[in-house]
């Protein structure tokens, strides 16, 4: 908990060495629709999370923990996030 | 088709007025794990797409078309993307 509010934007995407059948299916669908220039598609997840934290570094530690424990599977997925102060 | 290669990073997220049961479930899961400071979670999709295009503005037109036709449901979802020149 904390007094300040932050917004985290989190991307989770399969590691480059892991097969991505959903991405391949989307690539095929796009090509069928006429987008011949598509060379590859990787699919992933995106989360926007509002949290209370003491400060920005506290917020980053919290978000990193959320990714490790629930949002991503660190065995097969990579994640990246940004944290910014929220006005609302 | 085109001679230059671009990478698009695309976010698709439910419009603010649309219920997001997956986000609510994730919020509950995070709170159960001890992340009490979580106030809201919105879940969405993320895509990384490599495409060939004539130039950056051509690439943006193509990616916008892909979002409208396949990647997003414009009735209930918003999308945002960035396009950058790819070196590989």
mmCIF file of C-alpha atoms in Angstrom:
data_model
loop_
_atom_site.group_PDB
_atom_site.id
_atom_site.type_symbol
_atom_site.label_atom_id
_atom_site.label_comp_id
_atom_site.label_asym_id
_atom_site.label_seq_id
_atom_site.Cartn_x
_atom_site.Cartn_y
_atom_site.Cartn_z
ATOM 1 C CA UNK A 1 0.000 0.000 0.000
ATOM 2 C CA UNK A 2 1.060 3.592 -0.311
ATOM 3 C CA UNK A 3 -0.085 7.128 -0.801
ATOM 4 C CA UNK A 4 0.693 7.555 -4.453
ATOM 5 C CA UNK A 5 -1.066 6.093 -7.418
ATOM 6 C CA UNK A 6 0.758 4.662 -10.415
ATOM 7 C CA UNK A 7 -0.207 3.167 -13.721
ATOM 8 C CA UNK A 8 1.762 0.212 -15.055
ATOM 9 C CA UNK A 9 1.670 -0.877 -18.703
ATOM 10 C CA UNK A 10 2.877 -4.438 -19.030
ATOM 11 C CA UNK A 11 3.685 -6.516 -22.118
ATOM 12 C CA UNK A 12 4.097 -10.263 -21.932
ATOM 13 C CA UNK A 13 5.353 -12.065 -25.025
ATOM 14 C CA UNK A 14 6.600 -15.569 -25.746
ATOM 15 C CA UNK A 15 10.383 -15.959 -25.808
ATOM 16 C CA UNK A 16 11.778 -15.925 -29.357
ATOM 17 C CA UNK A 17 12.658 -19.632 -29.218
ATOM 18 C CA UNK A 18 9.131 -20.689 -28.219
ATOM 19 C CA UNK A 19 6.639 -21.655 -30.932
ATOM 20 C CA UNK A 20 3.753 -19.213 -31.276
ATOM 21 C CA UNK A 21 0.894 -21.025 -33.064
ATOM 22 C CA UNK A 22 -1.520 -18.155 -32.425
ATOM 23 C CA UNK A 23 0.886 -15.750 -34.105
ATOM 24 C CA UNK A 24 1.264 -18.099 -37.099
ATOM 25 C CA UNK A 25 -2.516 -18.339 -37.434
ATOM 26 C CA UNK A 26 -2.871 -14.556 -37.353
ATOM 27 C CA UNK A 27 -0.089 -14.230 -39.949
ATOM 28 C CA UNK A 28 -1.985 -16.640 -42.227
ATOM 29 C CA UNK A 29 -5.218 -14.734 -41.683
ATOM 30 C CA UNK A 30 -3.596 -11.401 -42.535
ATOM 31 C CA UNK A 31 -2.054 -12.819 -45.708
ATOM 32 C CA UNK A 32 -5.440 -14.249 -46.728
ATOM 33 C CA UNK A 33 -6.916 -10.782 -46.249
ATOM 34 C CA UNK A 34 -4.389 -9.412 -48.753
ATOM 35 C CA UNK A 35 -1.616 -8.221 -46.420
ATOM 36 C CA UNK A 36 1.122 -9.969 -48.407
ATOM 37 C CA UNK A 37 3.911 -7.939 -46.828
ATOM 38 C CA UNK A 38 3.495 -9.571 -43.417
ATOM 39 C CA UNK A 39 6.657 -11.500 -42.546
ATOM 40 C CA UNK A 40 6.048 -12.516 -38.956
ATOM 41 C CA UNK A 41 3.538 -12.099 -36.159
ATOM 42 C CA UNK A 42 4.220 -12.668 -32.478
ATOM 43 C CA UNK A 43 1.230 -12.568 -30.169
ATOM 44 C CA UNK A 44 1.218 -11.665 -26.523
ATOM 45 C CA UNK A 45 -0.682 -10.118 -23.656
ATOM 46 C CA UNK A 46 -1.038 -6.549 -22.487
ATOM 47 C CA UNK A 47 -2.147 -5.301 -19.073
ATOM 48 C CA UNK A 48 -2.841 -1.859 -17.661
ATOM 49 C CA UNK A 49 -2.744 -1.899 -13.875
ATOM 50 C CA UNK A 50 -3.423 0.903 -11.392
ATOM 51 C CA UNK A 51 -1.642 0.484 -8.084
ATOM 52 C CA UNK A 52 -0.941 2.342 -4.910
ATOM 53 C CA UNK A 53 2.694 2.469 -3.872
ATOM 54 C CA UNK A 54 5.084 4.509 -1.749
ATOM 55 C CA UNK A 55 7.056 5.796 -4.715
ATOM 56 C CA UNK A 56 8.040 4.859 -8.247
ATOM 57 C CA UNK A 57 10.731 2.372 -7.267
ATOM 58 C CA UNK A 58 8.312 0.652 -4.867
ATOM 59 C CA UNK A 59 5.764 0.483 -7.693
ATOM 60 C CA UNK A 60 8.339 -1.122 -10.006
ATOM 61 C CA UNK A 61 9.201 -3.760 -7.406
ATOM 62 C CA UNK A 62 5.503 -4.558 -6.975
ATOM 63 C CA UNK A 63 4.840 -4.819 -10.710
ATOM 64 C CA UNK A 64 7.897 -7.006 -11.218
ATOM 65 C CA UNK A 65 6.586 -9.321 -8.507
ATOM 66 C CA UNK A 66 3.141 -9.462 -10.165
ATOM 67 C CA UNK A 67 4.761 -10.464 -13.466
ATOM 68 C CA UNK A 68 6.875 -13.170 -11.853
ATOM 69 C CA UNK A 69 4.036 -14.603 -9.784
ATOM 70 C CA UNK A 70 0.961 -14.321 -11.978
ATOM 71 C CA UNK A 71 1.028 -12.303 -15.182
ATOM 72 C CA UNK A 72 3.846 -14.075 -17.015
ATOM 73 C CA UNK A 73 5.258 -17.572 -17.115
ATOM 74 C CA UNK A 74 8.978 -16.816 -16.822
ATOM 75 C CA UNK A 75 9.869 -20.219 -18.280
ATOM 76 C CA UNK A 76 8.450 -19.419 -21.717
ATOM 77 C CA UNK A 77 7.592 -15.714 -21.657
ATOM 78 C CA UNK A 78 9.425 -12.406 -21.430
ATOM 79 C CA UNK A 79 7.845 -9.324 -19.939
ATOM 80 C CA UNK A 80 8.475 -5.594 -20.041
ATOM 81 C CA UNK A 81 6.713 -2.786 -18.271
ATOM 82 C CA UNK A 82 6.647 0.932 -17.721
ATOM 83 C CA UNK A 83 5.382 2.653 -14.583
ATOM 84 C CA UNK A 84 4.174 6.235 -14.507
ATOM 85 C CA UNK A 85 2.591 8.440 -11.905
ATOM 86 C CA UNK A 86 -1.162 8.551 -12.275
ATOM 87 C CA UNK A 87 -3.065 11.790 -11.787
ATOM 88 C CA UNK A 88 -6.488 10.362 -11.123
ATOM 89 C CA UNK B 1 4.748 -5.194 -50.612
ATOM 90 C CA UNK B 2 7.746 -2.924 -50.480
ATOM 91 C CA UNK B 3 11.486 -2.728 -50.138
ATOM 92 C CA UNK B 4 11.751 -1.658 -46.550
ATOM 93 C CA UNK B 5 11.091 -3.658 -43.448
ATOM 94 C CA UNK B 6 9.210 -2.290 -40.454
ATOM 95 C CA UNK B 7 8.269 -3.560 -37.046
ATOM 96 C CA UNK B 8 4.859 -2.695 -35.629
ATOM 97 C CA UNK B 9 4.007 -2.969 -31.927
ATOM 98 C CA UNK B 10 0.262 -3.085 -31.462
ATOM 99 C CA UNK B 11 -1.870 -2.894 -28.315
ATOM 100 C CA UNK B 12 -5.515 -3.830 -28.321
ATOM 101 C CA UNK B 13 -7.535 -3.142 -25.197
ATOM 102 C CA UNK B 14 -11.231 -3.170 -24.354
ATOM 103 C CA UNK B 15 -12.921 0.239 -24.393
ATOM 104 C CA UNK B 16 -13.274 1.735 -20.897
ATOM 105 C CA UNK B 17 -17.040 1.230 -20.887
ATOM 106 C CA UNK B 18 -16.838 -2.482 -21.710
ATOM 107 C CA UNK B 19 -16.753 -5.020 -18.884
ATOM 108 C CA UNK B 20 -13.448 -6.843 -18.547
ATOM 109 C CA UNK B 21 -14.068 -10.057 -16.574
ATOM 110 C CA UNK B 22 -10.556 -11.339 -17.269
ATOM 111 C CA UNK B 23 -9.114 -8.159 -15.792
ATOM 112 C CA UNK B 24 -11.326 -8.483 -12.718
ATOM 113 C CA UNK B 25 -10.208 -12.085 -12.231
ATOM 114 C CA UNK B 26 -6.555 -11.094 -12.493
ATOM 115 C CA UNK B 27 -7.141 -8.259 -10.007
ATOM 116 C CA UNK B 28 -8.652 -10.760 -7.556
ATOM 117 C CA UNK B 29 -5.733 -13.135 -8.087
ATOM 118 C CA UNK B 30 -3.173 -10.414 -7.445
ATOM 119 C CA UNK B 31 -4.928 -9.310 -4.264
ATOM 120 C CA UNK B 32 -5.029 -12.928 -3.051
ATOM 121 C CA UNK B 33 -1.284 -13.105 -3.646
ATOM 122 C CA UNK B 34 -0.813 -10.143 -1.308
ATOM 123 C CA UNK B 35 -0.750 -7.243 -3.783
ATOM 124 C CA UNK B 36 -3.285 -5.204 -1.821
ATOM 125 C CA UNK B 37 -2.433 -1.953 -3.580
ATOM 126 C CA UNK B 38 -3.925 -3.092 -6.891
ATOM 127 C CA UNK B 39 -6.874 -0.853 -7.795
ATOM 128 C CA UNK B 40 -7.732 -1.951 -11.297
ATOM 129 C CA UNK B 41 -6.561 -4.300 -14.016
ATOM 130 C CA UNK B 42 -7.458 -4.050 -17.689
ATOM 131 C CA UNK B 43 -6.375 -6.919 -19.883
ATOM 132 C CA UNK B 44 -5.661 -6.806 -23.586
ATOM 133 C CA UNK B 45 -3.635 -8.187 -26.451
ATOM 134 C CA UNK B 46 -0.220 -7.311 -27.784
ATOM 135 C CA UNK B 47 1.221 -8.087 -31.217
ATOM 136 C CA UNK B 48 4.638 -7.589 -32.774
ATOM 137 C CA UNK B 49 4.426 -7.707 -36.552
ATOM 138 C CA UNK B 50 7.210 -7.478 -39.150
ATOM 139 C CA UNK B 51 6.070 -6.120 -42.481
ATOM 140 C CA UNK B 52 7.458 -4.971 -45.781
ATOM 141 C CA UNK B 53 6.255 -1.578 -46.958
ATOM 142 C CA UNK B 54 7.247 1.272 -49.243
ATOM 143 C CA UNK B 55 7.864 3.709 -46.414
ATOM 144 C CA UNK B 56 6.768 4.471 -42.885
ATOM 145 C CA UNK B 57 3.456 6.063 -43.835
ATOM 146 C CA UNK B 58 2.621 3.078 -46.061
ATOM 147 C CA UNK B 59 3.462 0.787 -43.145
ATOM 148 C CA UNK B 60 1.131 2.741 -40.848
ATOM 149 C CA UNK B 61 -1.732 2.497 -43.334
ATOM 150 C CA UNK B 62 -1.185 -1.264 -43.593
ATOM 151 C CA UNK B 63 -1.078 -1.789 -39.829
ATOM 152 C CA UNK B 64 -4.177 0.333 -39.321
ATOM 153 C CA UNK B 65 -5.978 -1.871 -41.871
ATOM 154 C CA UNK B 66 -4.835 -5.026 -40.073
ATOM 155 C CA UNK B 67 -6.219 -3.705 -36.787
ATOM 156 C CA UNK B 68 -9.569 -2.762 -38.346
ATOM 157 C CA UNK B 69 -9.979 -6.028 -40.221
ATOM 158 C CA UNK B 70 -8.550 -8.692 -37.940
ATOM 159 C CA UNK B 71 -6.573 -7.760 -34.846
ATOM 160 C CA UNK B 72 -9.166 -5.668 -33.022
ATOM 161 C CA UNK B 73 -12.923 -5.565 -32.806
ATOM 162 C CA UNK B 74 -13.552 -1.828 -33.263
ATOM 163 C CA UNK B 75 -16.995 -2.129 -31.673
ATOM 164 C CA UNK B 76 -15.618 -3.007 -28.240
ATOM 165 C CA UNK B 77 -11.850 -2.505 -28.449
ATOM 166 C CA UNK B 78 -9.420 0.363 -28.913
ATOM 167 C CA UNK B 79 -6.034 -0.103 -30.500
ATOM 168 C CA UNK B 80 -2.756 1.798 -30.602
ATOM 169 C CA UNK B 81 0.425 1.045 -32.449
ATOM 170 C CA UNK B 82 3.915 2.259 -33.180
ATOM 171 C CA UNK B 83 5.845 1.517 -36.355
ATOM 172 C CA UNK B 84 9.631 1.640 -36.562
ATOM 173 C CA UNK B 85 12.162 0.793 -39.213
ATOM 174 C CA UNK B 86 13.588 -2.654 -38.721
ATOM 175 C CA UNK B 87 17.279 -3.333 -39.286
ATOM 176 C CA UNK B 88 17.118 -7.068 -39.758
#
